[in-house]
Short mmCIF file of C-alpha atoms in Angstrom, two decimals:
data_model
loop_
_atom_site.label_atom_id
_atom_site.label_comp_id
_atom_site.label_asym_id
_atom_site.label_seq_id
_atom_site.Cartn_x
_atom_site.Cartn_y
_atom_site.Cartn_z
CA UNK A 100 51.28 9.85 46.52
CA UNK A 101 53.78 8.96 49.26
CA UNK A 102 56.19 11.74 50.27
CA UNK A 103 59.90 11.54 49.33
CA UNK A 104 61.87 9.35 51.74
CA UNK A 105 63.83 12.35 53.01
CA UNK A 106 60.53 13.90 54.10
CA UNK A 107 58.85 10.68 55.23
CA UNK A 108 58.05 9.95 58.86
CA UNK A 109 60.61 7.38 60.08
CA UNK A 110 59.34 5.00 62.77
CA UNK A 111 61.98 3.01 64.63
CA UNK A 112 61.49 -0.48 66.10
CA UNK A 113 63.97 -2.03 68.52
CA UNK A 114 63.84 -5.43 70.21
CA UNK A 115 65.94 -7.17 72.84
CA UNK A 116 65.52 -10.75 73.99
CA UNK A 117 65.35 -10.31 77.78
CA UNK A 118 64.44 -7.66 80.32
CA UNK A 119 68.11 -7.58 81.37
CA UNK A 120 69.28 -6.40 77.96
CA UNK A 121 69.24 -2.70 77.08
CA UNK A 122 67.85 -0.99 73.99
CA UNK A 123 70.42 1.85 74.21
CA UNK A 124 72.64 0.89 71.26
CA UNK A 125 69.67 0.35 68.94
CA UNK A 126 68.02 3.58 70.10
CA UNK A 127 71.17 5.58 69.38
CA UNK A 128 71.38 4.22 65.80
CA UNK A 129 67.68 4.73 65.14
CA UNK A 130 67.77 8.32 66.41
CA UNK A 131 70.87 9.02 64.33
CA UNK A 132 68.98 7.73 61.27
CA UNK A 133 66.24 10.32 61.90
CA UNK A 134 63.62 8.30 63.80
CA UNK A 135 61.67 10.69 66.02
CA UNK A 136 59.28 7.90 67.05
CA UNK A 137 60.71 4.60 68.36
CA UNK A 138 58.84 1.54 69.64
CA UNK A 139 60.63 -0.85 72.03
CA UNK A 140 59.86 -4.52 72.67
CA UNK A 141 61.23 -7.32 74.84
CA UNK A 142 60.88 -10.81 73.42
CA UNK A 143 62.78 -13.80 72.10
CA UNK A 144 63.68 -13.76 68.42
CA UNK A 145 61.91 -17.11 67.98
CA UNK A 146 58.71 -15.98 69.69
CA UNK A 147 55.57 -15.37 67.63
CA UNK A 148 54.27 -12.92 70.24
CA UNK A 149 55.22 -9.41 69.14
CA UNK A 150 52.33 -7.21 70.38
CA UNK A 151 54.31 -3.95 69.99
CA UNK A 152 55.27 -4.83 66.41
CA UNK A 153 51.70 -5.93 65.63
CA UNK A 154 50.29 -2.58 66.80
CA UNK A 155 52.98 -0.65 64.91
CA UNK A 156 52.21 -2.43 61.63
CA UNK A 157 48.46 -2.04 62.18
CA UNK A 158 48.71 1.72 62.76
CA UNK A 159 51.39 2.65 60.21
CA UNK A 160 50.22 5.10 57.54
CA UNK A 161 50.99 5.43 53.81
CA UNK A 162 54.42 6.89 53.12
CA UNK A 163 55.80 6.12 56.58
CA UNK A 164 58.96 4.02 56.95
CA UNK A 165 59.51 1.25 59.49
CA UNK A 166 63.20 1.27 60.42
CA UNK A 167 65.25 -1.37 62.30
CA UNK A 168 68.95 -1.62 63.03
CA UNK A 169 69.27 -5.21 61.76
CA UNK A 170 66.88 -7.67 60.15
CA UNK A 171 67.11 -10.08 63.09
CA UNK A 172 65.56 -7.39 65.33
CA UNK A 173 62.39 -7.58 63.25
CA UNK A 174 61.84 -11.06 61.85
CA UNK A 175 61.98 -14.65 63.11
CA UNK A 176 62.81 -15.96 59.63
CA UNK A 177 63.06 -14.94 55.98
CA UNK A 178 59.43 -15.92 55.44
CA UNK A 179 58.35 -13.80 58.42
CA UNK A 180 60.38 -10.84 57.08
CA UNK A 181 58.70 -11.13 53.68
CA UNK A 182 55.28 -11.36 55.34
CA UNK A 183 55.90 -8.15 57.30
CA UNK A 184 57.17 -6.29 54.23
CA UNK A 185 54.21 -7.46 52.12
CA UNK A 186 51.87 -6.12 54.82
CA UNK A 187 53.67 -2.78 54.80
CA UNK A 188 53.55 -2.61 51.00
CA UNK A 189 49.81 -3.28 51.06
CA UNK A 190 49.48 -0.21 53.30
CA UNK A 191 51.80 1.78 50.98
CA UNK A 192 54.43 2.06 53.72
CA UNK A 193 58.17 1.28 53.43
CA UNK A 194 60.79 -0.71 55.32
CA UNK A 195 64.49 -0.02 55.92
CA UNK A 196 67.21 -1.98 57.75
CA UNK A 197 70.18 0.23 58.65
CA UNK A 198 72.84 -2.50 58.53
CA UNK A 199 71.42 -4.54 55.66
CA UNK A 200 70.85 -3.64 51.98
CA UNK A 201 67.07 -3.57 52.45
CA UNK A 202 65.23 -0.34 51.72
CA UNK A 203 61.93 -0.93 49.92
CA UNK A 204 61.82 2.69 48.75
CA UNK A 205 64.82 2.12 46.41
CA UNK A 206 65.31 -0.15 43.35
CA UNK A 207 68.38 -1.71 45.00
CA UNK A 208 66.38 -2.53 48.11
CA UNK A 209 63.60 -4.10 46.05
CA UNK A 210 66.20 -6.24 44.24
CA UNK A 211 67.68 -7.42 47.53
CA UNK A 212 64.17 -8.28 48.70
CA UNK A 213 63.57 -10.34 45.55
CA UNK A 214 66.81 -12.24 46.23
CA UNK A 215 65.65 -12.94 49.78
CA UNK A 216 62.32 -14.19 48.43
CA UNK A 217 64.12 -16.58 46.08
CA UNK A 218 66.29 -17.81 48.97
CA UNK A 219 63.20 -18.39 51.11
CA UNK A 220 61.52 -20.37 48.32
CA UNK A 221 64.68 -22.47 47.85
CA UNK A 222 64.86 -23.05 51.61
CA UNK A 223 61.26 -24.29 51.68
CA UNK A 224 61.87 -26.59 48.71
CA UNK A 225 65.01 -28.07 50.27
CA UNK A 226 63.28 -28.68 53.60
CA UNK A 227 60.35 -30.36 51.82
CA UNK A 228 62.72 -32.49 49.73
CA UNK A 229 64.77 -33.55 52.77
CA UNK A 230 61.60 -34.40 54.68
CA UNK A 231 60.29 -36.62 51.87
CA UNK A 232 63.69 -38.32 51.49
CA UNK A 233 63.86 -38.93 55.22
CA UNK A 234 60.39 -40.50 55.29
CA UNK A 235 61.18 -42.77 52.34
CA UNK A 236 64.49 -43.86 53.93
CA UNK A 237 62.75 -44.58 57.24
CA UNK A 238 60.05 -46.63 55.51
CA UNK A 239 62.74 -48.60 53.63
CA UNK A 240 64.27 -49.53 57.00
CA UNK A 241 60.89 -50.60 58.31
CA UNK A 242 60.38 -47.56 60.51
CA UNK A 243 57.13 -45.67 60.71
CA UNK A 244 57.20 -41.87 60.18
CA UNK A 245 56.20 -39.48 62.92
CA UNK A 246 56.80 -39.21 66.64
CA UNK A 247 57.12 -42.70 68.18
CA UNK A 248 56.11 -41.32 71.58
CA UNK A 249 52.78 -40.09 70.15
CA UNK A 250 52.17 -43.36 68.28
CA UNK A 251 52.77 -45.30 71.48
CA UNK A 252 50.66 -42.86 73.51
CA UNK A 253 53.47 -42.14 75.98
CA UNK A 254 52.20 -39.61 78.57
CA UNK A 255 55.40 -37.54 78.56
CA UNK A 256 55.34 -37.21 74.74
CA UNK A 257 51.66 -36.26 74.71
CA UNK A 258 52.29 -33.72 77.48
CA UNK A 259 55.20 -32.21 75.56
CA UNK A 260 53.10 -31.82 72.40
CA UNK A 261 50.23 -30.31 74.40
CA UNK A 262 52.57 -27.76 76.01
CA UNK A 263 54.02 -26.80 72.61
CA UNK A 264 50.55 -26.29 71.15
CA UNK A 265 49.49 -24.28 74.18
CA UNK A 266 52.51 -21.99 73.76
CA UNK A 267 51.69 -21.37 70.09
CA UNK A 268 48.06 -20.64 71.07
CA UNK A 269 49.14 -18.19 73.78
CA UNK A 270 51.66 -16.43 71.53
CA UNK A 271 49.02 -15.93 68.81
CA UNK A 272 46.52 -14.79 71.43
CA UNK A 273 48.85 -12.13 72.83
CA UNK A 274 49.88 -10.93 69.37
CA UNK A 275 46.28 -10.28 68.32
CA UNK A 276 44.76 -9.25 71.65
CA UNK A 277 44.81 -5.52 70.82
CA UNK A 278 42.09 -6.19 68.22
CA UNK A 279 39.50 -7.58 70.64
CA UNK A 280 40.52 -7.05 74.27
CA UNK A 281 39.61 -3.31 74.31
CA UNK A 282 36.00 -4.25 73.48
CA UNK A 283 36.03 -7.00 76.12
CA UNK A 284 37.33 -4.57 78.75
CA UNK A 285 34.67 -2.00 77.87
CA UNK A 286 31.76 -4.46 77.99
CA UNK A 287 32.66 -7.05 80.61
CA UNK A 288 31.41 -8.02 83.14
CA UNK A 289 28.48 -5.60 82.90
CA UNK A 290 27.28 -7.20 79.66
CA UNK A 291 26.89 -10.91 78.82
CA UNK A 292 29.39 -12.73 76.64
CA UNK A 293 26.80 -13.10 73.88
CA UNK A 294 26.61 -9.32 73.48
CA UNK A 295 30.40 -8.98 73.35
CA UNK A 296 30.60 -11.69 70.67
CA UNK A 297 27.94 -9.96 68.60
CA UNK A 298 29.70 -6.58 68.75
CA UNK A 299 33.01 -8.19 67.78
CA UNK A 300 31.29 -10.12 65.00
CA UNK A 301 29.83 -6.97 63.52
CA UNK A 302 33.36 -5.53 63.31
CA UNK A 303 34.45 -8.53 61.24
CA UNK A 304 35.88 -10.78 63.97
CA UNK A 305 34.78 -14.39 64.25
CA UNK A 306 34.27 -15.52 67.85
CA UNK A 307 32.06 -17.90 69.78
CA UNK A 308 31.21 -17.41 73.45
CA UNK A 309 33.25 -20.49 74.42
CA UNK A 310 36.34 -19.39 72.44
CA UNK A 311 36.21 -15.83 73.73
CA UNK A 312 35.81 -16.92 77.36
CA UNK A 313 38.72 -19.32 76.98
CA UNK A 314 40.89 -16.61 75.41
CA UNK A 315 40.15 -14.11 78.17
CA UNK A 316 40.66 -16.83 80.80
CA UNK A 317 44.07 -17.65 79.34
CA UNK A 318 45.15 -13.99 79.52
CA UNK A 319 43.91 -13.86 83.12
CA UNK A 320 46.10 -16.85 84.04
CA UNK A 321 49.06 -15.00 82.50
CA UNK A 322 48.23 -11.90 84.62
CA UNK A 323 47.55 -9.94 81.44
CA UNK A 324 43.84 -9.33 82.09
CA UNK A 325 41.69 -8.50 85.10
CA UNK A 326 40.00 -11.58 86.65
CA UNK A 327 36.87 -9.45 87.08
CA UNK A 328 36.24 -9.84 83.34
CA UNK A 329 35.24 -13.46 84.00
CA UNK A 330 32.57 -12.64 86.58
CA UNK A 331 28.97 -13.48 85.63
CA UNK A 332 27.07 -10.60 84.09
CA UNK A 333 24.23 -9.26 86.25
CA UNK A 334 20.75 -10.43 85.35
CA UNK A 335 18.85 -7.85 83.33
CA UNK A 336 15.40 -7.64 81.85
CA UNK A 337 15.19 -7.48 78.02
CA UNK A 338 14.98 -3.68 78.01
CA UNK A 339 18.13 -3.36 80.12
CA UNK A 340 19.96 -5.84 77.89
CA UNK A 341 19.09 -3.83 74.79
CA UNK A 342 20.13 -0.58 76.46
CA UNK A 343 23.52 -1.95 77.54
CA UNK A 344 24.11 -3.53 74.13
CA UNK A 345 23.59 -0.19 72.37
CA UNK A 346 25.78 1.55 74.94
CA UNK A 347 28.48 -1.05 74.30
CA UNK A 348 28.36 -0.40 70.55
CA UNK A 349 28.66 3.36 71.14
CA UNK A 350 31.63 2.89 73.48
CA UNK A 351 33.39 0.48 71.10
CA UNK A 352 33.45 3.10 68.33
CA UNK A 353 32.65 6.66 69.50
CA UNK A 354 32.75 7.86 65.87
CA UNK A 355 29.44 6.11 65.06
CA UNK A 356 26.41 8.28 64.45
CA UNK A 357 22.96 7.37 65.70
CA UNK A 358 22.06 6.04 62.25
CA UNK A 359 25.32 4.04 62.12
CA UNK A 360 24.39 2.37 65.41
CA UNK A 361 20.89 1.70 64.12
CA UNK A 362 22.29 0.09 60.96
CA UNK A 363 24.54 -2.12 63.08
CA UNK A 364 21.58 -3.23 65.21
CA UNK A 365 19.68 -4.09 62.04
CA UNK A 366 22.60 -6.20 60.77
CA UNK A 367 22.62 -7.98 64.13
CA UNK A 368 18.86 -8.63 63.74
CA UNK A 369 18.15 -6.85 67.03
CA UNK A 370 14.48 -5.96 67.47
CA UNK A 371 13.35 -2.57 68.71
CA UNK A 372 11.48 -2.36 72.06
CA UNK A 373 8.25 -2.56 70.02
CA UNK A 374 9.40 -5.65 68.16
CA UNK A 375 10.37 -4.09 64.83
CA UNK A 376 13.57 -4.68 62.88
CA UNK A 377 14.06 -1.11 61.62
CA UNK A 378 15.91 1.26 63.93
CA UNK A 379 15.48 5.04 63.67
CA UNK A 380 18.00 7.52 65.02
CA UNK A 381 15.47 8.63 67.63
CA UNK A 382 15.02 5.04 68.90
CA UNK A 383 18.78 4.68 69.30
CA UNK A 384 19.02 8.05 71.07
CA UNK A 385 16.30 7.04 73.51
CA UNK A 386 18.25 3.94 74.52
CA UNK A 387 21.47 5.96 74.90
CA UNK A 388 19.65 8.51 77.06
CA UNK A 389 18.48 5.66 79.29
CA UNK A 390 22.04 4.35 79.48
CA UNK A 391 23.27 7.78 80.60
CA UNK A 392 20.57 7.90 83.32
CA UNK A 393 21.81 4.50 84.54
CA UNK A 394 25.32 5.88 84.87
CA UNK A 395 26.99 4.08 81.94
CA UNK A 396 30.20 5.78 80.76
CA UNK A 397 29.25 6.76 77.23
CA UNK A 398 31.34 8.84 74.79
CA UNK A 399 30.98 12.62 75.34
CA UNK A 400 28.84 12.94 72.24
CA UNK A 401 27.25 10.56 69.77
CA UNK A 402 26.65 12.35 66.51
CA UNK A 403 23.10 12.62 65.26
CA UNK A 404 22.03 13.17 61.66
CA UNK A 405 21.44 16.65 60.32
#
C-alpha cells in the first residue's frame, strides 16, 4: 500500500526553455512544497526530447509523487500530460501540479483529470472533423489534398520534410537513449555490433546492427557520444568472441548469477566451447575467469549458486 501523501517522497521536476533562463523561481516553490529531490531540465516546451523527465518517470517508485509548479512545465499537450499520468498510475505513483487543481492522490484531482481527458478527446474530434471538412472543401474546388510541394517534387519542400522527420527521429533517440546507450558504451568498440544487438535483444529491446549503428552515429554527430564507439571491433577468434560476449552480459547487469548468465546464453542459442547448447555455472565462470586474465573490467563479484 502506498504511504499517505504527507509521508510520501515528493520529487520535483522543473524545466526552462533555454540555457539563459533560470530555474530559481521553480526551485523555490518546489522546495517550499516539500520536495527534497528536484530534477532540472532545459528544453523547449514543444520538444519531444525530455531525457531528464524520461529517466525520472522510469525510476519513480510506488507511492512517490512527481511535483511540478505548472502543467506547462511538464507536458507538451493535454494528450502528453495524460500519457505521463497514466504511466505514473501504472507504477502506482502520483502527480501534483502546485498551481493547477491536479493532484492524482485526491478525488478532486482525479475529477479534474477526467475533465482534461474529456477536453482532449473533444479536441481530437474537432481537429479530425475540421481536417475532413477542409479536404472535402478543397476537393469541391478542384484542389488536391496534401502538400503541393511534395506532389510536385520540389527540392525545397522535400528537404523541409526530411529535416522535420530527422528532428523527430533525433528527439525520440535522445529521449530513449538511457535505455540502450549504457550497454553500447560498455561493449563498444571492444565487441562487435552483433554482440551488442544480441545483449540488447535479450533485455527486450528490438535492434538491428544497421539501426543501432545509425543511432549511435547520430548521437556522435550531435556530440552526445564518443566517436570511438564507431571504430571497428578488433578481430578475435571464436573463443575470444565468446569470452567477451559473456563479459559484456555480466557488465550489463552485475546482479546476474552464473546460472542467470548461462540461461541468457541458452536463450541466445550460443554454443559452449565444446559445441553444446546447455551452459553450466562452471562453464560460465571459466569464461569470466579468462576475461579477468585478459584485463576486462568485470563487476567485483558475479554471484554463483549455493
